[in-house]
């Protein structure tokens, strides 16, 4: 299943971020705690170079606690300030301002020494679609300042939000990156709802999701739907079992797999399958090593091809 989704407004968003990044001191990025690597926009590492960085592991209430602790340590070792967040309930909210002030303490002291008091800390809020950014801001500000929705791509324009005298936030629309180099990343984004469901085939996506869980947390499906299977089961057959367990049928008695697929994905996204993290740092290391091997192999093939071409030219 090849997944790519980069609507035109995301190109405009990236351009806007490039134009305004110089105005901010800190870039705060929300990532989905269930897929911290896959939901972290690699473009931000380039755009926010030389800026202070805060990562909010949002939706941590839906992720495995132990995995979230591992990811927190992983990002902190890379120099990020990390806060575990549940934007719906406000968990971790109070730590954001303190973290920003701590990162800016040296600059604040220098400004005070020059007589400049209450110069606002300016932060940019960024994140992929449907990661909970607008919900976070509404909770953080204390009132509905931004439009929220359960579909990716609701926020379409930038807006400055002033908090007290010394803190300002620049909200930006959700943005992905133009091409997913690894389709596992695209799949995980689709599983969590970061990619518009309207462009995806729900049944194919659900089968891929089941295939992923069979290797990691098959019990989540067994317990939720009260079905029995082993880890060698065919994912499509497991989807059929779920349909039968829920009595989702078409006319004629055939299992309604399309409806079942949608329900399965919705229940995962809503946390009804339990607290599930779909990736760990060790998986990313393996993925990057595999990518490096593929690139090295391709480079070798290209070199051999060029040598053969040159050989033909000299004859």
Short mmCIF file of C-alpha atoms in Angstrom, two decimals:
data_model
loop_
_atom_site.label_atom_id
_atom_site.label_comp_id
_atom_site.label_asym_id
_atom_site.label_seq_id
_atom_site.Cartn_x
_atom_site.Cartn_y
_atom_site.Cartn_z
CA UNK A 1 0.00 0.00 0.00
CA UNK A 2 1.79 3.12 -1.24
CA UNK A 3 0.77 6.14 0.84
CA UNK A 4 1.58 9.74 -0.06
CA UNK A 5 -0.52 12.77 0.92
CA UNK A 6 0.69 16.35 0.54
CA UNK A 7 -2.17 18.77 -0.23
CA UNK A 8 -1.36 22.13 -1.79
CA UNK A 9 -1.94 24.09 1.41
CA UNK A 10 0.96 22.22 3.03
CA UNK A 11 3.34 23.70 0.46
CA UNK A 12 2.08 27.15 1.47
CA UNK A 13 2.48 26.25 5.15
CA UNK A 14 6.09 25.20 4.68
CA UNK A 15 6.83 28.45 2.83
CA UNK A 16 5.16 30.45 5.61
CA UNK A 17 7.19 28.62 8.26
CA UNK A 18 10.41 29.36 6.36
CA UNK A 19 9.48 33.05 6.26
CA UNK A 20 8.57 33.34 9.95
CA UNK A 21 11.03 30.98 11.65
CA UNK A 22 13.44 33.88 12.23
CA UNK A 23 10.79 35.58 14.41
CA UNK A 24 10.69 32.85 17.04
CA UNK A 25 13.04 31.73 19.80
CA UNK A 26 11.63 28.23 20.32
CA UNK A 27 9.96 25.61 18.15
CA UNK A 28 7.50 23.43 20.03
CA UNK A 29 6.57 20.27 18.13
CA UNK A 30 3.72 17.96 19.03
CA UNK A 31 4.24 14.33 18.06
CA UNK A 32 1.94 11.36 18.57
CA UNK A 33 3.27 9.30 21.50
CA UNK A 34 2.12 6.11 19.74
CA UNK A 35 4.42 6.85 16.76
CA UNK A 36 6.97 9.43 17.99
CA UNK A 37 9.42 8.95 15.14
CA UNK A 38 6.93 8.57 12.32
CA UNK A 39 4.94 11.62 13.46
CA UNK A 40 8.01 13.85 13.84
CA UNK A 41 8.42 16.04 10.76
CA UNK A 42 12.04 15.73 9.53
CA UNK A 43 11.71 19.07 7.70
CA UNK A 44 11.55 20.85 11.07
CA UNK A 45 15.09 19.76 11.91
CA UNK A 46 16.23 21.81 8.94
CA UNK A 47 13.81 24.71 9.36
CA UNK A 48 14.43 25.03 13.10
CA UNK A 49 18.19 24.69 12.97
CA UNK A 50 19.83 26.69 15.79
CA UNK A 51 16.47 27.16 17.56
CA UNK A 52 15.58 25.82 20.99
CA UNK A 53 13.36 22.75 20.62
CA UNK A 54 10.63 21.27 22.79
CA UNK A 55 8.92 17.99 21.90
CA UNK A 56 5.49 17.30 23.32
CA UNK A 57 4.70 13.58 23.35
CA UNK A 58 0.97 14.12 22.93
CA UNK A 59 -1.74 11.48 23.36
CA UNK A 60 0.50 9.71 25.88
CA UNK A 61 -2.68 8.39 27.50
CA UNK A 62 -3.12 6.21 24.39
CA UNK A 63 0.49 4.97 24.32
CA UNK A 64 2.29 2.36 26.40
CA UNK A 65 3.85 4.01 29.48
CA UNK A 66 7.11 2.08 29.24
CA UNK A 67 7.51 2.90 25.57
CA UNK A 68 6.83 6.58 26.25
CA UNK A 69 9.58 6.62 28.87
CA UNK A 70 11.97 5.06 26.34
CA UNK A 71 11.10 7.69 23.75
CA UNK A 72 11.47 10.49 26.28
CA UNK A 73 15.01 9.34 27.01
CA UNK A 74 15.72 8.91 23.29
CA UNK A 75 14.79 12.49 22.39
CA UNK A 76 16.45 13.99 25.46
CA UNK A 77 19.71 12.34 24.46
CA UNK A 78 19.38 14.18 21.15
CA UNK A 79 19.15 17.53 22.94
CA UNK A 80 15.39 18.09 22.93
CA UNK A 81 13.40 19.18 25.96
CA UNK A 82 10.63 16.55 26.22
CA UNK A 83 7.24 16.77 27.92
CA UNK A 84 4.71 13.94 28.09
CA UNK A 85 1.33 15.41 27.21
CA UNK A 86 -2.39 14.65 27.20
CA UNK A 87 -3.83 17.79 25.65
CA UNK A 88 -7.44 16.70 26.20
CA UNK A 89 -7.01 16.51 29.98
CA UNK A 90 -4.26 19.10 30.24
CA UNK A 91 -1.64 16.69 31.59
CA UNK A 92 1.82 18.20 31.20
CA UNK A 93 0.41 21.59 30.23
CA UNK A 94 2.00 23.52 33.10
CA UNK A 95 5.46 22.29 32.17
CA UNK A 96 5.48 23.96 28.76
CA UNK A 97 5.87 27.58 29.86
CA UNK A 98 8.42 26.61 32.52
CA UNK A 99 10.44 24.68 29.93
CA UNK A 100 10.36 27.61 27.50
CA UNK A 101 11.45 30.09 30.18
CA UNK A 102 14.22 27.74 31.28
CA UNK A 103 15.54 27.46 27.72
CA UNK A 104 15.43 31.24 27.31
CA UNK A 105 16.81 32.12 30.76
CA UNK A 106 20.21 33.25 29.52
CA UNK A 107 18.72 35.53 26.87
CA UNK A 108 16.16 36.91 29.33
CA UNK A 109 18.92 37.83 31.80
CA UNK A 110 20.93 39.58 29.09
CA UNK A 111 17.89 41.59 28.03
CA UNK A 112 17.16 42.57 31.64
CA UNK A 113 20.76 43.76 32.05
CA UNK A 114 20.14 46.10 29.11
CA UNK A 115 16.92 47.38 30.65
CA UNK A 116 14.56 45.39 28.47
CA UNK A 117 11.96 43.78 30.72
CA UNK A 118 9.03 41.55 29.73
CA UNK A 119 10.28 41.02 26.20
CA UNK A 120 8.01 38.16 25.10
CA UNK A 121 9.33 34.68 24.43
CA UNK A 122 8.12 33.78 20.96
CA UNK A 123 7.42 30.14 20.19
CA UNK A 124 6.17 28.39 17.08
CA UNK A 125 3.77 25.47 17.56
CA UNK A 126 4.10 22.81 14.87
CA UNK A 127 2.92 19.29 14.27
CA UNK A 128 1.48 16.90 11.73
CA UNK A 129 -2.27 16.92 10.97
CA UNK A 130 -4.57 15.52 13.64
CA UNK A 131 -1.86 15.29 16.31
CA UNK A 132 -3.95 17.40 18.70
CA UNK A 133 -2.25 20.75 18.21
CA UNK A 134 -5.40 22.89 18.21
CA UNK A 135 -6.77 21.02 21.23
CA UNK A 136 -3.47 21.67 23.03
CA UNK A 137 -3.57 25.39 22.26
CA UNK A 138 -7.20 25.75 23.33
CA UNK A 139 -6.43 24.04 26.63
CA UNK A 140 -3.18 25.97 27.05
CA UNK A 141 -4.76 29.35 26.42
CA UNK A 142 -7.87 28.52 28.41
CA UNK A 143 -10.46 29.29 25.77
CA UNK A 144 -11.28 28.24 22.21
CA UNK A 145 -8.83 30.37 20.24
CA UNK A 146 -8.43 27.93 17.35
CA UNK A 147 -10.78 25.69 15.43
CA UNK A 148 -10.51 21.98 16.26
CA UNK A 149 -11.71 18.89 14.46
CA UNK A 150 -11.22 15.15 14.19
CA UNK A 151 -10.07 15.34 10.58
CA UNK A 152 -6.54 16.27 9.55
CA UNK A 153 -5.98 19.70 8.05
CA UNK A 154 -8.53 21.84 9.96
CA UNK A 155 -6.18 24.71 10.84
CA UNK A 156 -5.36 26.50 7.57
CA UNK A 157 -3.65 29.79 8.50
CA UNK A 158 -1.07 31.09 10.93
CA UNK A 159 -2.07 33.10 14.00
CA UNK A 160 -0.25 34.70 16.90
CA UNK A 161 -1.64 34.00 20.35
CA UNK A 162 -0.49 36.18 23.23
CA UNK A 163 -0.20 34.62 26.69
CA UNK A 164 0.46 37.11 29.48
CA UNK A 165 3.16 39.71 28.86
CA UNK A 166 6.11 37.47 28.27
CA UNK A 167 4.90 34.62 26.10
CA UNK A 168 3.56 34.46 22.53
CA UNK A 169 2.69 31.43 20.39
CA UNK A 170 2.63 31.24 16.63
CA UNK A 171 0.15 28.56 15.59
CA UNK A 172 0.67 26.89 12.22
CA UNK A 173 -1.43 24.45 10.18
CA UNK A 174 -0.61 20.77 10.40
CA UNK A 175 2.10 19.85 7.95
CA UNK A 176 3.56 16.62 6.64
CA UNK A 177 6.56 16.31 4.33
CA UNK A 178 6.44 15.84 0.55
CA UNK A 179 7.54 12.20 0.37
CA UNK A 180 7.64 9.32 2.85
CA UNK A 181 10.95 7.61 2.20
CA UNK A 182 9.79 4.52 4.07
CA UNK A 183 6.26 3.26 3.58
CA UNK A 184 6.18 2.00 7.18
CA UNK A 185 6.10 5.67 8.19
CA UNK A 186 3.21 6.37 5.85
CA UNK A 187 1.29 3.38 7.17
CA UNK A 188 1.71 4.38 10.80
CA UNK A 189 0.56 7.91 10.02
CA UNK A 190 -2.49 6.44 8.31
CA UNK A 191 -3.19 4.08 11.24
CA UNK A 192 -3.39 7.03 13.66
CA UNK A 193 -5.48 9.25 11.37
CA UNK A 194 -2.82 11.77 10.36
CA UNK A 195 -3.63 11.13 6.70
CA UNK A 196 -7.05 11.86 5.29
CA UNK A 197 -9.07 8.63 5.39
CA UNK A 198 -10.92 9.67 2.23
CA UNK A 199 -7.87 8.88 0.07
CA UNK A 200 -7.29 5.46 1.63
CA UNK A 201 -8.89 2.05 1.26
CA UNK A 202 -10.01 1.21 4.79
CA UNK A 203 -9.97 -2.56 4.32
CA UNK A 204 -6.42 -2.62 2.95
CA UNK A 205 -5.28 -0.28 5.71
CA UNK A 206 -6.94 -2.38 8.42
CA UNK A 207 -5.28 -5.55 7.11
CA UNK A 208 -1.89 -3.78 7.27
CA UNK A 209 -2.70 -2.63 10.81
CA UNK A 210 -3.58 -6.18 11.90
CA UNK A 211 -0.37 -7.45 10.29
CA UNK A 212 1.56 -4.88 12.35
CA UNK A 213 -0.14 -5.85 15.61
CA UNK A 214 0.32 -9.57 15.02
CA UNK A 215 4.05 -9.01 15.49
CA UNK A 216 3.71 -6.68 18.48
CA UNK A 217 0.50 -6.88 20.41
CA UNK A 218 -1.83 -9.55 19.07
CA UNK A 219 -3.50 -9.79 22.49
CA UNK A 220 -4.97 -6.31 22.00
CA UNK A 221 -7.13 -7.70 19.20
CA UNK A 222 -7.88 -10.99 20.95
CA UNK A 223 -9.09 -9.28 24.12
CA UNK A 224 -11.09 -6.53 22.43
CA UNK A 225 -13.00 -8.79 20.05
CA UNK A 226 -12.90 -12.06 22.01
CA UNK A 227 -11.46 -14.07 19.14
CA UNK A 228 -8.74 -16.71 18.98
CA UNK A 229 -5.86 -16.92 16.49
CA UNK A 230 -2.10 -17.39 16.52
CA UNK A 231 0.54 -14.95 15.36
CA UNK A 232 0.93 -16.88 12.09
CA UNK A 233 -2.68 -16.09 11.17
CA UNK A 234 -3.47 -14.30 7.91
CA UNK A 235 -4.39 -10.67 8.72
CA UNK A 236 -7.34 -10.75 6.30
CA UNK A 237 -8.72 -13.81 8.09
CA UNK A 238 -8.41 -12.02 11.44
CA UNK A 239 -10.42 -9.13 9.97
CA UNK A 240 -13.10 -11.65 8.96
CA UNK A 241 -13.13 -13.03 12.50
CA UNK A 242 -13.65 -9.56 13.92
CA UNK A 243 -16.54 -9.00 11.50
CA UNK A 244 -18.15 -12.26 12.60
CA UNK A 245 -17.59 -11.47 16.29
CA UNK A 246 -19.38 -8.15 15.81
CA UNK A 247 -22.04 -9.64 13.51
CA UNK A 248 -21.20 -7.18 10.74
CA UNK A 249 -22.72 -8.80 7.66
CA UNK A 250 -23.72 -7.88 4.14
CA UNK A 251 -26.85 -9.09 2.39
CA UNK A 252 -26.35 -12.77 1.78
CA UNK A 253 -24.48 -13.29 5.04
CA UNK A 254 -20.96 -12.38 3.90
CA UNK A 255 -18.85 -10.48 6.49
CA UNK A 256 -18.94 -6.69 6.03
CA UNK A 257 -15.18 -6.16 5.94
CA UNK A 258 -15.35 -2.48 4.95
CA UNK A 259 -17.44 -1.61 8.01
CA UNK A 260 -15.28 -3.83 10.20
CA UNK A 261 -12.10 -2.13 8.96
CA UNK A 262 -13.44 1.31 9.80
CA UNK A 263 -14.55 0.22 13.27
CA UNK A 264 -11.18 -1.42 13.98
CA UNK A 265 -9.23 1.72 13.05
CA UNK A 266 -11.64 4.00 14.92
CA UNK A 267 -11.38 1.87 18.06
CA UNK A 268 -7.59 1.84 17.90
CA UNK A 269 -7.50 5.62 17.50
CA UNK A 270 -9.90 6.02 20.41
CA UNK A 271 -7.82 3.83 22.72
CA UNK A 272 -10.38 1.03 22.94
CA UNK A 273 -7.77 -1.60 22.03
CA UNK A 274 -5.66 -0.50 24.98
CA UNK A 275 -2.52 1.60 25.27
CA UNK A 276 -0.47 0.74 22.22
CA UNK A 277 2.81 2.14 20.92
CA UNK A 278 3.55 1.10 17.34
CA UNK A 279 7.29 1.75 17.26
CA UNK A 280 10.39 1.93 19.46
CA UNK A 281 13.81 3.55 18.86
CA UNK A 282 15.32 0.13 18.09
CA UNK A 283 12.83 -0.26 15.21
CA UNK A 284 13.94 3.07 13.80
CA UNK A 285 17.60 2.09 14.01
CA UNK A 286 16.79 -1.11 12.10
CA UNK A 287 14.78 0.84 9.53
CA UNK A 288 17.55 3.39 8.98
CA UNK A 289 20.17 0.65 8.65
CA UNK A 290 17.99 -1.09 6.09
CA UNK A 291 17.57 2.18 4.22
CA UNK A 292 21.34 2.76 4.25
CA UNK A 293 21.90 -0.74 2.87
CA UNK A 294 19.37 -0.14 0.08
CA UNK A 295 20.98 3.17 -0.82
CA UNK A 296 24.47 1.62 -0.84
CA UNK A 297 23.22 -1.22 -3.03
CA UNK A 298 21.59 1.22 -5.43
CA UNK A 299 24.76 3.32 -5.57
CA UNK A 300 26.77 0.21 -6.46
CA UNK A 301 24.27 -0.76 -9.15
CA UNK A 302 24.36 2.76 -10.61
CA UNK A 303 28.17 2.70 -10.65
CA UNK A 304 28.24 -0.66 -12.46
CA UNK A 305 25.62 0.58 -14.93
CA UNK A 306 27.66 3.71 -15.70
CA UNK A 307 30.83 1.66 -16.18
CA UNK A 308 29.02 -0.65 -18.61
CA UNK A 309 27.68 2.36 -20.51
CA UNK A 310 31.14 3.92 -20.75
CA UNK A 311 32.50 0.57 -21.92
CA UNK A 312 29.99 0.48 -24.76
CA UNK A 313 30.85 4.07 -25.77
CA UNK A 314 34.57 3.27 -26.11
CA UNK A 315 33.96 0.31 -28.40
#
